[in-house]
Coordinates of C-alpha atoms and ligand atoms in Angstrom, one line a residue:
X105 CA -15.8 -9.9 24.8
X106 CA -14.5 -12.3 22.3
X107 CA -14.9 -11.6 18.6
X108 CA -15.2 -14.1 16.0
X109 CA -13.0 -12.3 13.6
X110 CA -10.6 -9.5 13.8
X111 CA -9.4 -8.0 10.5
X112 CA -6.2 -6.0 10.7
X113 CA -6.1 -3.3 8.0
X114 CA -8.8 -1.2 6.5
X115 CA -7.6 -1.3 3.0
X116 CA -9.6 -2.7 0.1
X117 CA -8.8 -6.5 0.9
X118 CA -9.8 -5.9 4.8
X119 CA -12.9 -4.0 3.9
X120 CA -14.0 -6.3 1.3
X121 CA -13.7 -9.2 3.9
X122 CA -15.4 -7.1 6.6
X123 CA -18.4 -6.6 4.4
X124 CA -19.0 -10.4 3.8
X125 CA -18.3 -11.3 7.5
X126 CA -20.5 -8.6 8.8
X127 CA -23.3 -9.7 6.4
X128 CA -23.1 -13.4 7.6
X129 CA -23.5 -12.2 11.2
X130 CA -20.3 -12.9 12.6
X131 CA -19.1 -10.7 15.4
X132 CA -16.2 -8.8 14.0
X133 CA -13.8 -6.0 14.7
X134 CA -11.7 -4.2 12.3
X135 CA -8.4 -2.5 13.1
X136 CA -6.6 0.3 11.1
X137 CA -3.6 2.1 12.3
X138 CA -3.7 5.1 9.8
X139 CA -6.5 6.1 7.4
X140 CA -9.2 3.7 5.9
X141 CA -8.3 3.0 2.2
X142 CA -4.7 2.8 3.1
X143 CA -2.5 2.9 0.0
X144 CA -5.6 3.7 -2.1
X145 CA -5.3 7.2 -0.6
X146 CA -2.2 8.0 -2.7
X147 CA -3.4 6.8 -6.1
X148 CA -4.4 9.8 -8.4
X149 CA -6.4 7.8 -10.9
X150 CA -7.9 4.3 -11.0
X151 CA -9.5 3.1 -14.3
X152 CA -9.2 -0.6 -13.9
X153 CA -11.7 -1.2 -11.0
X154 CA -14.9 -2.6 -12.5
X155 CA -17.9 -0.5 -11.9
X156 CA -16.0 2.7 -12.0
X157 CA -14.9 4.1 -15.4
X158 CA -12.3 6.4 -13.6
X159 CA -12.2 7.2 -9.8
X160 CA -9.5 8.8 -7.6
X161 CA -8.0 6.6 -4.8
X162 CA -9.4 8.8 -2.1
X163 CA -12.9 8.5 -3.6
X164 CA -12.7 4.8 -3.8
X165 CA -11.5 5.0 -0.1
X166 CA -14.4 7.0 0.9
X167 CA -17.0 4.7 -0.8
X168 CA -15.3 1.8 1.0
X169 CA -15.5 3.7 4.2
X170 CA -19.0 4.5 3.5
X171 CA -19.8 0.7 3.2
X172 CA -18.2 0.2 6.7
X173 CA -20.3 2.9 8.2
X174 CA -23.6 1.8 6.6
X175 CA -23.2 -1.7 7.7
X176 CA -22.1 -0.7 11.2
X177 CA -19.0 -2.5 11.3
X178 CA -17.2 -1.9 14.3
X179 CA -13.7 -0.7 13.8
X180 CA -11.0 1.1 15.9
X181 CA -8.0 3.2 14.8
X182 CA -5.2 1.3 16.7
X183 CA -1.7 0.0 15.5
X184 CA -1.4 -3.8 16.1
X185 CA 1.8 -4.5 18.0
X186 CA 1.6 -8.3 18.4
X187 CA -0.6 -11.3 17.8
X188 CA -0.6 -13.9 20.7
X189 CA -1.7 -17.3 19.9
X190 CA -3.4 -19.2 22.7
X191 CA -5.2 -22.6 22.5
X192 CA -8.6 -21.5 21.3
X193 CA -8.2 -17.9 20.8
X194 CA -5.9 -15.0 19.4
X195 CA -5.0 -12.1 21.2
X196 CA -4.4 -9.0 19.4
X197 CA -2.3 -6.5 21.3
X198 CA -2.7 -2.8 20.0
X199 CA -2.1 0.7 21.1
X200 CA -5.6 0.7 22.4
X201 CA -5.3 -2.5 24.4
X202 CA -5.9 -6.1 23.8
X203 CA -8.8 -7.9 21.8
X204 CA -9.6 -11.4 21.6
X205 CA -10.9 -13.4 18.7
X206 CA -11.2 -16.9 17.3
X207 CA -9.9 -15.9 13.9
X208 CA -7.6 -13.2 12.7
X209 CA -7.2 -11.9 9.1
X210 CA -4.2 -9.7 8.4
X211 CA -4.9 -7.4 5.6
X212 CA -2.2 -4.7 6.7
X213 CA -0.8 -4.4 3.3
X214 CA 2.3 -2.5 2.0
X215 CA 4.1 0.6 2.5
X216 CA 6.3 2.5 0.1
X217 CA 9.8 1.4 -0.2
X218 CA 12.6 3.8 0.5
X219 CA 15.8 4.5 -1.6
X220 CA 18.0 4.2 1.6
X221 CA 19.7 7.4 1.6
X222 CA 20.9 9.0 4.9
X223 CA 18.9 12.1 5.0
X224 CA 15.7 10.4 3.3
X225 CA 13.7 10.0 6.4
X226 CA 14.3 13.2 7.6
X227 CA 13.3 14.9 4.5
X228 CA 10.0 13.1 4.2
X229 CA 7.3 15.9 4.1
X230 CA 10.0 18.3 3.4
X231 CA 10.5 17.9 -0.3
X232 CA 10.5 14.0 -0.3
X233 CA 7.2 12.5 -1.0
X234 CA 5.4 9.3 -1.9
X235 CA 2.2 10.8 -2.8
X236 CA 1.9 13.1 -5.8
X237 CA -1.8 13.1 -5.1
X238 CA -1.2 14.8 -1.6
X239 CA 1.8 16.9 -2.4
X240 CA 1.9 17.7 -6.0
X241 CA 0.0 21.1 -5.6
X242 CA 2.8 22.3 -3.3
X243 CA 5.2 22.4 -6.2
X244 CA 3.0 24.1 -8.9
X245 CA 5.3 25.5 -11.5
X246 CA 8.3 24.1 -9.9
X247 CA 10.9 21.6 -11.2
X248 CA 10.6 18.1 -9.4
X249 CA 12.1 14.6 -9.7
X250 CA 10.2 11.3 -9.9
X251 CA 12.2 8.0 -9.3
X252 CA 11.0 4.6 -10.5
X253 CA 10.0 2.7 -13.6
X254 CA 6.8 1.0 -12.6
X255 CA 3.1 1.7 -13.3
X256 CA 3.1 3.8 -10.2
X257 CA 5.9 6.1 -11.0
X258 CA 4.8 6.5 -14.6
X259 CA 1.1 7.1 -13.6
X260 CA 2.2 9.6 -10.9
X261 CA 4.7 11.4 -13.1
X262 CA 1.8 11.8 -15.7
X263 CA -0.4 13.2 -13.0
X264 CA 2.4 15.7 -11.7
X265 CA 3.2 16.8 -15.3
X266 CA -0.1 18.7 -15.4
X267 CA 0.8 20.7 -12.3
X268 CA 4.7 21.2 -12.2
X269 CA 6.8 23.0 -14.6
X270 CA 9.2 20.1 -15.2
X271 CA 10.0 16.6 -14.3
X272 CA 13.1 14.6 -14.2
X273 CA 12.2 10.9 -14.4
X274 CA 14.9 8.9 -13.0
X275 CA 14.9 5.0 -13.7
X276 CA 17.6 2.6 -12.8
X277 CA 17.3 0.4 -16.0
X278 CA 17.1 1.0 -19.7
X279 CA 13.5 -0.1 -20.0
X280 CA 10.4 0.6 -18.0
X281 CA 8.6 -2.0 -16.1
X282 CA 5.2 -0.2 -16.6
X283 CA 2.5 -0.9 -19.1
X284 CA 3.1 0.1 -22.8
X285 CA 0.2 2.3 -22.8
X286 CA 1.5 4.3 -20.0
X287 CA 4.9 4.5 -21.5
X288 CA 3.4 5.9 -24.6
X289 CA 1.7 8.7 -22.9
X290 CA 4.9 9.4 -21.0
X291 CA 6.7 9.9 -24.3
X292 CA 4.1 12.4 -25.5
X293 CA 5.0 14.7 -22.6
X294 CA 7.1 17.7 -23.4
X295 CA 7.9 18.5 -19.7
X296 CA 9.1 15.1 -18.5
X297 CA 13.0 14.3 -19.2
X298 CA 13.8 10.9 -18.6
X299 CA 17.2 9.6 -17.2
X300 CA 17.8 6.0 -18.0
X301 CA 20.3 3.8 -16.1
X302 CA 20.3 6.4 -13.4
X303 CA 20.2 6.0 -9.6
X304 CA 19.6 8.9 -7.2
X305 CA 23.1 8.7 -5.2
X306 CA 22.5 11.7 -2.8
X307 CA 20.1 14.4 -1.9
X308 CA 21.1 17.6 -1.1
X309 CA 19.1 19.7 1.5
X310 CA 19.2 23.3 2.7
X311 CA 17.3 24.6 5.7
X312 CA 15.9 21.0 6.1
X313 CA 14.3 21.0 2.7
X314 CA 15.4 19.2 -0.5
X315 CA 17.5 21.4 -2.8
X316 CA 19.3 19.1 -5.1
X317 CA 19.8 15.6 -6.0
X318 CA 22.7 13.7 -7.4
X319 CA 22.3 11.0 -9.9
X320 CA 25.1 8.4 -10.6
X321 CA 27.3 10.3 -8.3
X322 CA 28.1 13.0 -11.1
X323 CA 25.1 14.9 -12.2
X324 CA 23.5 17.5 -10.1
X325 CA 19.7 18.4 -10.7
X326 CA 18.2 21.5 -8.8
X327 CA 14.6 20.2 -7.7
X328 CA 12.0 21.4 -5.3
X329 CA 10.9 17.9 -4.5
X330 CA 11.7 14.2 -5.1
X331 CA 8.7 11.8 -5.5
X332 CA 9.8 8.3 -4.9
X333 CA 7.8 5.2 -6.4
X334 CA 10.1 2.5 -6.2
X335 CA 7.6 -0.2 -5.2
X336 CA 6.4 -1.3 -1.8
X337 CA 7.2 -3.5 1.2
X338 CA 4.9 -5.5 3.3
X339 CA 3.9 -4.0 6.7
X340 CA 3.8 -7.2 8.6
X341 CA 6.5 -6.5 11.2
X342 CA 3.9 -7.3 14.2
X343 CA 3.9 -11.0 13.2
X344 CA 7.7 -11.4 13.0
X345 CA 8.0 -13.5 16.0
X346 CA 5.2 -15.9 14.6
X347 CA 7.4 -17.2 11.9
X348 CA 4.9 -16.5 9.1
X349 CA 7.1 -14.4 6.9
X350 CA 9.3 -15.3 3.7
X351 CA 12.6 -13.9 3.1
X352 CA 11.0 -10.7 1.7
X353 CA 8.7 -10.1 4.6
X354 CA 5.5 -11.4 2.8
X355 CA 3.1 -13.9 4.6
X356 CA 2.9 -17.3 3.2
X357 CA -0.6 -18.6 2.9
X358 CA -2.4 -21.8 1.5
X359 CA -5.2 -21.8 -1.0
X360 CA -7.7 -21.0 1.5
X361 CA -5.4 -17.9 2.6
X362 CA -4.7 -19.6 5.8
X363 CA -1.3 -19.3 7.4
X364 CA 0.6 -22.3 8.9
X365 CA -1.0 -21.1 12.2
X366 CA -4.6 -22.3 12.4
X367 CA -7.0 -19.5 12.5
X368 CA -4.8 -16.9 11.2
X369 CA -5.5 -15.9 7.6
X370 CA -3.7 -13.3 5.4
X371 CA -4.9 -11.5 2.2
X372 CA -4.2 -8.7 -0.3
X373 CA -0.7 -7.0 -0.5
X374 CA 0.4 -8.7 2.9
X375 CA 1.0 -12.2 1.1
X376 CA 3.4 -13.8 -1.2
X377 CA 1.5 -13.9 -4.6
X378 CA 2.1 -13.1 -8.3
X379 CA -0.6 -10.4 -8.9
X380 CA -0.9 -7.1 -6.7
X381 CA -3.9 -5.3 -8.0
X382 CA -6.9 -3.7 -6.2
X383 CA -9.5 -6.3 -7.7
X384 CA -7.1 -9.2 -6.6
X385 CA -6.8 -7.7 -3.1
X386 CA -10.6 -7.4 -2.8
X387 CA -10.9 -11.1 -4.1
X388 CA -8.4 -12.4 -1.4
X389 CA -10.5 -10.7 1.2
X390 CA -13.9 -12.0 0.2
X391 CA -12.4 -15.7 -0.2
X392 CA -10.9 -15.9 3.0
X393 CA -13.9 -14.3 4.7
X394 CA -16.4 -16.9 3.1
X395 CA -13.7 -19.7 4.3
X396 CA -13.9 -18.4 7.9
X397 CA -17.8 -17.8 7.8
X398 CA -18.2 -21.5 6.7
X399 CA -15.8 -23.0 9.4
X400 CA -17.2 -20.6 12.0
X401 CA -20.8 -21.8 11.2
X402 CA -19.8 -25.4 11.2
X403 CA -18.1 -24.9 14.7
X404 CA -21.3 -23.1 16.2
X405 CA -23.6 -25.9 14.8
Ligands
NAP86 P1 7.0 -2.0 -9.2 O1 6.1 -2.4 -10.2 O2 7.4 -2.9 -8.1 O3 8.2 -1.2 -9.8 C1 9.0 -0.6 -8.8 C2 10.1 0.3 -9.7 O4 11.0 1.0 -8.9 C3 10.8 -0.7 -10.8 O5 10.9 0.0 -11.9 C4 12.2 -0.9 -9.9 O6 13.2 -1.0 -11.0 C5 12.2 0.5 -9.3 N1 13.1 0.3 -7.9 C6 12.9 -0.5 -7.1 N2 13.8 -0.3 -6.0 C7 14.5 0.6 -6.4 C8 15.7 1.4 -5.9 N3 16.2 1.0 -4.7 N4 16.2 2.4 -6.7 C9 15.6 2.7 -7.8 N5 14.7 2.1 -8.4 C10 14.1 1.1 -7.8 O7 6.0 -1.0 -8.2 P2 4.9 -0.1 -8.6 O8 5.1 0.7 -9.8 O9 4.4 0.8 -7.4 O10 3.6 -1.1 -8.8 C11 3.2 -2.1 -7.8 C12 2.1 -3.1 -8.2 O11 0.9 -2.2 -8.4 C13 2.5 -3.5 -9.6 O12 2.0 -4.8 -9.5 C14 1.9 -2.6 -10.6 O13 1.4 -3.4 -11.7 C15 0.5 -2.4 -9.7 N6 0.1 -1.0 -10.3 C16 -0.8 -1.0 -11.2 C17 -1.3 -0.2 -11.6 C18 -2.4 -0.1 -12.9 O14 -2.8 -1.2 -13.1 N7 -2.6 0.9 -13.4 C19 -1.0 1.3 -11.2 C20 0.0 1.3 -10.2 C21 0.5 0.0 -9.8 P3 13.3 -2.4 -11.9 O15 12.2 -2.2 -13.0 O16 14.7 -2.1 -12.3 O17 13.2 -3.4 -10.8

């Protein structure tokens, strides 16, 4: 069977696109390698998405997934390995086999950036975490460290400060990138100690669990966990052979969200753009879907 549109990724941009495409009558398939909602599942508090005064990331993910189910949007949990471009169709190779479509929309988003320390990958889930919401409760009344200086690091440090005994917040510069309102809340917290101009230079483990971290090669802090919030990198590696990526791994698109390969679109956190917010990701998905719907209808008439 050939689909009209395959959407890769069931985060907020992919699902927003899926809702419009399904409602328009296109034959669509959505693919997700992990959990619907994507990075949303790691966000403890959202208070800038219209319609919700405040909602947790997992609750918003569930709302999105409920829409997928209510609209009977077909989806599969499968990892995309490659997209092959043939004359009038695209073949999406996945861990569950190959699927064909006329249009493809890449909405595979981003994943957490790593510090690049030697034992970091080994200790992921053993003291190193990229999700305070998922793992914070494991460290109740313990001392932990958070690395980063953007909105994510500050928001998640604030969340953790109500659970753990003490937080060492480590930031590599003298000023935070995060919004002033968050920094103000941070400065009011009594159990957060901030280390400016500081980098984690090593992680010391014992029995395969985080025991200590060293900052600037000189100061050792005993911590039960290290939460890294140092930004994100696009998870687009399955298109690397299509020559669509810029030097930072983001996909370049035109004003219609179409890549330089006709029929392949990209949206949300996968693309090179200025503002990465939930609402702008949803916007990208909807605009791209409408462009595809219009083209597809013209072709069929
Ligand atoms: P970000 O804004 O890119 O900030 C990443 C932080 O990590 C920066 O402070 C950066 O330091 C630091 N960093 C990067 N690489 C590092 C390394 N190797 N070692 C140590 N520190 C490193 O990422 P984010 O905070 O995850 O936010 C991503 C996007 O989502 C942003 O656009 C943000 O505004 C948005 N967001 C919005 C909200 C909200 O609106 N409430 C909440 C969360 C996220 P430098 O500052 O020195 O570069």
